[in-house]
Coordinates of C-alpha atoms and ligand atoms in Angstrom, one line a residue:
M1372 CA -0.2 -0.6 -0.1
P1373 CA 1.7 3.5 -0.9
S1374 CA 2.3 5.3 2.1
T1375 CA 0.6 8.0 3.0
I1376 CA 0.5 12.0 1.4
Y1377 CA 0.9 14.0 3.9
L1378 CA -0.4 17.3 2.9
D1379 CA -1.4 19.1 6.6
H1380 CA 1.4 20.7 7.6
N1381 CA 0.0 24.1 8.9
A1382 CA -1.3 21.3 11.7
T1383 CA 2.4 20.4 12.2
S1384 CA 5.8 19.0 10.0
P1385 CA 7.0 16.4 10.7
L1386 CA 10.8 16.1 12.4
C1387 CA 14.0 17.3 9.5
E1388 CA 16.3 14.9 9.3
T1389 CA 18.8 17.7 10.6
S1390 CA 16.7 18.2 13.9
R1391 CA 16.4 13.9 14.4
D1392 CA 20.3 14.4 13.6
A1393 CA 20.5 17.3 16.2
M1394 CA 19.2 16.2 18.7
Q1395 CA 20.5 12.5 18.6
S1396 CA 24.2 13.7 18.5
L1397 CA 23.0 15.2 21.7
L1398 CA 21.5 12.5 23.4
Q1399 CA 24.5 10.4 22.4
D1400 CA 26.3 13.3 24.1
D1401 CA 27.2 12.2 28.2
G1402 CA 27.2 16.2 28.5
S1403 CA 24.5 17.6 27.5
W1404 CA 20.9 16.2 30.1
G1405 CA 22.2 19.0 32.5
N1406 CA 20.5 21.4 34.0
P1407 CA 21.3 24.8 32.9
S1408 CA 21.6 26.4 36.0
S1409 CA 23.6 23.5 37.7
P1410 CA 27.3 25.2 38.7
H1411 CA 29.2 22.2 37.9
A1412 CA 30.5 20.9 34.9
T1413 CA 27.6 18.9 33.5
G1414 CA 25.4 21.8 34.3
H1415 CA 27.4 23.9 32.4
A1416 CA 27.8 21.8 29.5
A1417 CA 24.3 22.3 29.4
R1418 CA 24.0 25.9 29.3
I1419 CA 26.8 25.7 26.2
R1420 CA 24.4 24.1 24.1
L1421 CA 21.1 26.1 25.1
E1422 CA 22.7 29.4 24.8
E1423 CA 24.1 27.9 21.3
A1424 CA 20.6 26.9 20.0
R1425 CA 19.8 30.6 21.2
E1426 CA 22.1 32.7 18.9
T1427 CA 20.8 29.9 16.4
V1428 CA 16.8 31.2 16.9
A1429 CA 18.2 34.9 17.5
D1430 CA 20.3 34.6 13.9
F1431 CA 17.0 33.2 12.5
L1432 CA 14.5 36.5 13.6
G1433 CA 17.6 38.4 12.9
G1434 CA 17.4 39.6 16.4
D1435 CA 19.8 39.1 19.6
A1436 CA 19.7 36.1 21.7
H1437 CA 19.2 38.0 25.3
E1438 CA 15.8 39.1 23.2
I1439 CA 14.9 35.4 22.6
V1440 CA 12.6 33.1 25.6
F1441 CA 12.1 29.9 24.9
V1442 CA 8.5 28.3 25.9
S1443 CA 6.8 25.0 25.4
G1444 CA 5.2 26.4 21.4
G1445 CA 3.7 28.4 19.6
T1446 CA 0.8 28.9 21.9
E1447 CA 2.3 29.6 25.1
A1448 CA 4.7 32.6 22.8
D1449 CA 1.2 34.3 22.1
N1450 CA 0.2 34.2 25.3
L1451 CA 3.6 35.4 27.2
A1452 CA 3.8 38.1 24.4
I1453 CA -0.1 39.6 25.3
R1454 CA -1.0 38.4 28.8
G1455 CA 3.1 39.0 29.6
H1456 CA 2.7 42.3 28.2
A1457 CA -0.8 42.9 30.0
R1458 CA 0.7 42.2 33.5
A1459 CA 4.0 43.8 32.9
A1460 CA 1.7 47.3 33.4
S1461 CA 0.2 48.8 36.0
Q1462 CA -2.9 49.0 35.2
P1463 CA -5.4 48.0 32.3
G1464 CA -4.9 49.6 28.9
H1465 CA -6.4 49.0 25.2
I1466 CA -5.1 45.8 22.9
V1467 CA -6.1 45.9 19.2
T1468 CA -6.7 42.8 17.6
S1469 CA -8.0 41.1 14.5
A1470 CA -11.0 38.6 13.9
V1471 CA -8.8 35.8 12.3
E1472 CA -6.2 35.7 15.0
H1473 CA -4.9 32.3 16.1
P1474 CA -7.2 30.8 19.5
A1475 CA -4.2 31.2 21.5
V1476 CA -4.2 35.0 21.0
L1477 CA -7.8 35.4 20.2
E1478 CA -8.4 33.6 24.1
A1479 CA -5.4 35.3 25.6
V1480 CA -6.8 38.5 24.7
A1481 CA -10.5 38.0 26.2
E1482 CA -8.6 36.8 29.3
L1483 CA -7.6 40.5 29.1
E1484 CA -11.1 41.6 28.6
R1485 CA -12.3 40.0 32.0
I1486 CA -9.5 41.1 33.8
G1487 CA -11.1 45.3 32.6
W1488 CA -9.2 45.5 29.4
E1489 CA -10.8 46.8 26.5
V1490 CA -10.4 45.2 23.2
T1491 CA -10.7 46.3 19.6
R1492 CA -11.3 43.5 16.6
V1493 CA -10.6 44.2 13.2
G1494 CA -12.5 42.7 10.1
V1495 CA -10.9 41.8 7.4
D1496 CA -12.5 42.0 3.6
P1497 CA -13.4 39.1 1.6
S1498 CA -9.9 37.7 1.0
G1499 CA -9.0 37.8 4.4
L1500 CA -7.0 41.2 4.8
V1501 CA -6.8 43.6 7.6
D1502 CA -6.9 47.3 6.7
P1503 CA -3.8 48.6 8.6
E1504 CA -5.8 51.8 8.2
E1505 CA -8.8 50.0 10.4
I1506 CA -6.0 49.7 13.0
R1507 CA -5.1 53.4 13.2
A1508 CA -8.4 54.1 13.9
A1509 CA -8.9 51.7 16.3
I1510 CA -6.1 53.0 18.4
N1511 CA -6.6 55.6 21.3
P1512 CA -4.7 56.7 23.9
K1513 CA -5.4 53.9 25.9
T1514 CA -3.6 51.7 23.5
S1515 CA -0.6 50.2 24.4
L1516 CA -0.3 46.7 22.6
V1517 CA -1.6 45.9 18.7
S1518 CA -1.2 41.6 18.1
I1519 CA -1.8 40.8 14.4
M1520 CA -0.5 37.7 12.8
A1521 CA 1.6 37.7 9.8
A1522 CA 0.1 34.8 8.1
N1523 CA -2.9 32.8 8.5
N1524 CA -3.2 29.5 9.8
E1525 CA -6.3 28.0 7.9
T1526 CA -6.0 30.2 4.5
G1527 CA -2.2 31.4 4.6
V1528 CA -3.1 35.1 3.9
M1529 CA -0.5 37.6 4.8
Q1530 CA -1.4 40.5 6.8
P1531 CA 0.4 44.0 5.1
I1532 CA 2.9 43.3 8.9
E1533 CA 4.4 46.2 7.2
D1534 CA 2.2 49.2 7.1
I1535 CA 0.9 47.9 10.7
A1536 CA 4.1 47.9 11.8
A1537 CA 4.5 52.0 10.8
I1538 CA 0.8 52.5 12.1
A1539 CA 2.4 51.2 15.8
R1540 CA 5.7 53.0 15.5
E1541 CA 4.3 55.9 14.9
R1542 CA 1.8 55.7 17.3
G1543 CA 4.3 54.7 20.0
V1544 CA 2.1 51.0 20.6
A1545 CA 4.2 47.8 20.9
L1546 CA 3.5 44.8 18.4
H1547 CA 3.0 41.6 18.4
V1548 CA 3.6 39.7 15.4
D1549 CA 2.1 36.0 15.6
A1550 CA 4.8 34.5 12.7
V1551 CA 4.1 30.8 13.6
Q1552 CA 3.0 30.1 10.2
A1553 CA 4.5 32.4 8.2
A1554 CA 7.9 31.2 9.4
P1555 CA 8.4 27.9 7.5
W1556 CA 8.0 29.7 4.2
V1557 CA 8.9 34.1 4.5
S1558 CA 12.5 35.2 5.8
I1559 CA 11.5 37.0 9.1
D1560 CA 14.0 39.9 10.6
V1561 CA 12.5 41.3 13.8
D1562 CA 13.6 45.2 12.4
D1563 CA 11.6 45.0 9.4
P1564 CA 9.1 45.7 9.0
A1565 CA 9.8 46.4 13.3
A1566 CA 7.9 44.1 16.5
D1567 CA 7.9 44.2 19.6
Y1568 CA 7.2 40.4 20.1
L1569 CA 7.1 37.8 17.9
S1570 CA 5.7 34.4 18.1
I1571 CA 7.2 31.1 16.3
S1572 CA 7.2 27.4 17.0
S1573 CA 9.1 24.5 16.7
H1574 CA 7.3 21.7 15.6
K1575 CA 6.0 24.1 12.6
L1576 CA 9.3 24.2 11.2
G1577 CA 10.2 20.6 11.0
G1578 CA 11.8 20.6 15.0
P1579 CA 10.2 18.7 17.6
A1580 CA 7.0 19.7 19.2
G1581 CA 6.8 21.1 23.2
I1582 CA 9.3 24.2 22.2
G1583 CA 8.7 27.0 20.4
A1584 CA 10.1 31.1 21.1
L1585 CA 9.0 34.8 22.3
W1586 CA 11.3 37.3 20.7
V1587 CA 11.3 40.6 23.2
R1588 CA 12.4 43.2 21.7
E1589 CA 15.0 45.0 24.6
G1590 CA 12.9 46.7 26.5
A1591 CA 9.9 45.7 26.0
P1592 CA 7.7 45.0 28.8
V1593 CA 6.9 41.8 29.7
A1594 CA 6.0 39.6 33.2
P1595 CA 6.4 35.6 33.6
L1596 CA 2.7 34.0 33.4
L1597 CA 4.2 31.0 35.6
A1598 CA 5.4 31.8 39.4
G1599 CA 9.1 29.6 39.7
G1600 CA 12.4 30.1 39.2
G1601 CA 14.3 32.1 37.1
Q1602 CA 15.3 30.8 34.3
E1603 CA 15.2 32.6 30.7
Q1604 CA 16.1 36.0 32.2
R1605 CA 13.4 35.5 34.9
R1606 CA 11.0 36.0 31.5
R1607 CA 9.6 32.1 31.7
P1608 CA 10.5 29.9 34.9
G1609 CA 11.1 26.0 34.9
T1610 CA 14.0 23.9 33.8
E1611 CA 14.8 24.8 30.0
A1612 CA 14.5 21.8 27.5
V1613 CA 17.9 21.4 25.9
L1614 CA 17.8 18.8 23.8
L1615 CA 14.3 20.3 22.1
A1616 CA 15.8 23.9 21.8
C1617 CA 18.7 22.5 20.2
G1618 CA 16.5 20.0 17.7
F1619 CA 14.7 23.2 17.3
A1620 CA 18.1 25.2 16.5
A1621 CA 18.4 22.9 14.3
A1622 CA 14.8 23.0 12.1
T1623 CA 15.6 26.8 12.3
R1624 CA 18.9 26.4 10.4
A1625 CA 17.2 23.2 7.7
V1626 CA 14.6 25.9 6.6
Q1627 CA 17.2 28.5 5.9
A1628 CA 19.6 26.6 4.2
D1629 CA 16.8 25.5 1.7
A1630 CA 16.8 29.1 0.0
D1631 CA 14.6 27.1 -3.1
R1632 CA 12.0 26.5 -0.4
T1633 CA 9.1 29.2 -1.6
R1634 CA 9.4 29.3 -5.2
R1635 CA 9.6 25.3 -5.1
I1636 CA 6.6 24.6 -3.6
R1637 CA 4.3 27.6 -4.8
A1638 CA 4.7 26.6 -8.4
L1639 CA 3.6 23.1 -6.8
R1640 CA 0.6 24.7 -4.8
D1641 CA -0.5 27.0 -8.1
R1642 CA -0.4 23.9 -10.2
F1643 CA -2.5 21.7 -7.4
E1644 CA -4.9 24.5 -7.7
S1645 CA -4.9 25.4 -11.7
E1646 CA -5.4 20.7 -12.1
I1647 CA -8.0 20.9 -9.7
A1648 CA -9.7 24.1 -11.1
R1649 CA -9.7 22.0 -14.4
R1650 CA -10.5 18.3 -13.4
A1651 CA -14.0 20.2 -11.6
R1652 CA -14.5 23.0 -14.2
G1653 CA -18.5 21.7 -15.5
V1654 CA -18.7 19.3 -12.7
R1655 CA -18.5 21.5 -9.4
A1656 CA -17.5 25.0 -8.6
V1657 CA -14.4 25.0 -6.4
R1658 CA -12.3 28.0 -5.8
A1659 CA -9.2 28.6 -3.1
H1660 CA -10.3 31.3 0.1
G1661 CA -7.9 34.2 -0.6
A1662 CA -5.9 33.3 -3.8
A1663 CA -6.4 37.1 -5.2
V1664 CA -4.1 38.7 -2.4
M1665 CA -0.8 37.5 -0.8
R1666 CA -0.9 34.2 0.5
L1667 CA 2.1 31.7 2.2
P1668 CA 3.7 29.6 -1.0
N1669 CA 2.8 26.0 0.7
T1670 CA -1.8 26.7 1.6
T1671 CA -4.7 26.2 -0.2
S1672 CA -8.1 27.2 1.4
L1673 CA -10.3 25.0 -0.9
M1674 CA -14.0 25.5 -1.2
A1675 CA -16.0 22.8 -3.5
E1676 CA -19.7 24.0 -3.5
G1677 CA -22.0 21.4 -1.2
L1678 CA -19.9 19.1 -0.2
D1679 CA -19.3 17.9 3.6
N1680 CA -15.7 18.9 4.3
E1681 CA -15.9 16.3 7.1
T1682 CA -17.2 13.3 5.5
L1683 CA -14.4 14.6 2.7
V1684 CA -11.5 14.6 4.8
V1685 CA -12.6 10.6 6.0
K1686 CA -13.0 10.1 2.6
L1687 CA -9.5 11.4 1.7
D1688 CA -7.7 9.4 4.9
L1689 CA -9.2 6.6 3.6
M1690 CA -7.0 7.1 0.2
G1691 CA -4.1 7.7 2.2
I1692 CA -4.3 11.8 1.9
A1693 CA -3.8 13.9 4.8
V1694 CA -6.3 17.2 4.6
S1695 CA -8.0 18.7 7.2
T1696 CA -11.5 20.1 7.4
G1697 CA -9.4 23.6 8.4
S1698 CA -7.2 24.7 11.6
A1699 CA -6.3 21.6 13.7
C1700 CA -7.1 23.3 16.7
S1701 CA -10.4 23.4 16.2
T1702 CA -11.0 20.0 15.3
G1703 CA -13.3 18.1 17.4
S1704 CA -15.8 21.0 16.8
S1705 CA -17.7 21.3 13.7
R1706 CA -18.2 24.7 14.7
P1707 CA -17.8 26.8 11.5
S1708 CA -14.6 28.5 10.7
H1709 CA -14.1 31.5 13.1
V1710 CA -11.4 32.9 9.9
L1711 CA -14.1 31.7 7.1
A1712 CA -17.1 33.9 9.0
A1713 CA -15.2 36.9 9.1
M1714 CA -14.5 36.7 5.7
G1715 CA -18.3 37.1 4.9
L1716 CA -18.3 33.4 3.7
T1717 CA -21.8 30.4 5.2
A1718 CA -21.7 28.0 7.7
E1719 CA -22.3 26.3 4.8
Q1720 CA -19.4 27.1 2.5
S1721 CA -17.2 26.9 5.2
R1722 CA -18.3 23.8 5.8
A1723 CA -17.4 22.9 2.5
T1724 CA -14.2 23.8 2.8
I1725 CA -11.0 21.6 3.1
R1726 CA -6.9 22.7 3.8
I1727 CA -4.1 21.0 2.4
S1728 CA -0.9 22.4 3.4
L1729 CA 2.3 21.4 1.7
G1730 CA 5.8 20.8 3.3
R1731 CA 8.7 21.5 2.2
A1732 CA 9.2 17.9 1.4
T1733 CA 6.3 17.4 -0.7
M1734 CA 7.1 15.9 -3.5
P1735 CA 5.2 16.6 -7.3
S1736 CA 4.7 12.8 -7.6
E1737 CA 2.6 13.7 -4.3
I1738 CA 0.6 16.9 -5.3
E1739 CA -0.6 14.3 -8.5
R1740 CA -1.8 11.6 -6.5
A1741 CA -3.5 14.2 -4.5
V1742 CA -5.1 16.1 -7.3
D1743 CA -6.3 12.9 -8.2
A1744 CA -7.7 11.6 -4.9
I1745 CA -9.4 15.0 -4.4
A1746 CA -11.1 15.2 -8.2
D1747 CA -12.3 12.0 -7.7
A1748 CA -13.5 12.6 -4.0
I1749 CA -15.3 15.4 -5.0
G1750 CA -17.0 14.3 -7.9
P1751 CA -19.2 15.0 -9.9
T1752 CA -21.9 17.2 -7.5
T1753 CA -25.5 15.9 -6.5
H1754 CA -28.7 17.3 -7.8
A1755 CA -28.8 19.4 -5.2
A1756 CA -26.2 20.4 -4.0
R1757 CA -26.0 21.8 -7.8
G1758 CA -28.7 23.7 -7.5
R1759 CA -27.3 25.7 -4.5
T1760 CA -23.9 26.1 -6.3
D1761 CA -25.7 27.5 -9.3
A1762 CA -27.6 29.9 -6.8
A1763 CA -23.1 30.4 -5.3
R1764 CA -22.2 31.5 -8.8
K1765 CA -25.5 33.8 -9.4
V1766 CA -24.4 35.5 -6.9
S1767 CA -20.2 36.2 -6.6
Ligands
PLP21 N1 -0.3 30.6 16.1 C1 -0.8 30.1 14.9 C2 -1.0 31.2 14.1 C3 -1.2 28.6 14.6 O1 -1.1 28.2 13.6 C4 -0.4 27.6 15.9 C5 -0.7 26.7 15.5 O2 -1.2 26.5 14.1 C6 -0.6 28.6 17.1 C7 -0.3 30.3 16.7 C8 0.1 27.8 17.9 O3 0.9 27.0 18.1 P1 1.9 25.6 18.8 O4 1.1 24.7 18.0 O5 3.0 25.5 18.8 O6 1.3 25.6 20.4

């Protein structure tokens, strides 16, 4: 039986060889398992490894090593940026975010609202874009933070972070960028556009799950969310995960070394979309959400009108193709996607949408097989679905 074609890299990516090799060699190295805070040679060896990993991750982001806080992943990085920023403030203020953020941001912001912060959630246009001018209009004298994602996990739509950063700078407001999905594809430089906090997650980059980083610009306020020791410059207590940090750092190096990744994977993704559109012509209306604007090169949010995404994902799974109904984080709930709803799509259109996300190692032959399987699975529409599709065509 052919192996699974894994097209769900926005949920997580398999461990890359560079990361696995780095962790394996560390496991064989006797001095690497120590506690970096210990005063003896074993602790010192672990400290050296940890600080090397920190340098590498800082280099990946264009920042300084002392600005990197190792955390457990993207969710914690987002929480530390937003709730850590708030905890450092003397009184509740105002935060601006968008309606399409990841739940790690939306729930952290909701938590602030419960403790007296004011929140503005700006909307998006039908292609999924935030209007920077709406952010400018939302900023008031109490605003101390704007939190906007670099790229959306469901659609891949990339936000105009340069313009948003310029507005935040001009108004003297801090900016948090959730770059968890953008990091594998877009070269990041924390100074351009200038941010104050930036989140990344190892397992989206081909590193191990269980580690990520929040980059905090020197001087940007952040108070720890946990009570405990003084690790990570008092910003994140707990014994550091040296092995995971080294695997994470190695993964960032592998991403950086693959300079051709964006061009290569965009070409494959575009071929996938045009082949699906060609095969569906005259059979069923299909469209990729956000296709008219800047998107990550690896993501397709594909709507095939009249289909039920949960049934389709199971059907494809049985055919050996792993895709998702939207974000893995909302799996288990059949609620329509908050991202697609914010883009103006109906619950029915949301349920007709699947997410296909490629990885750096995705092969042309896998895309060919996926096109065949998906074109087969979405097949000719039923009579009832065709009626809805025709109606949808008339209004679009
Ligand atoms: N932010 C975005 C945009 C994401 O896509 C995700 C995960 O899918 C997260 C944050 C959370 O990252 P983690 O799974 O590492 O907690």
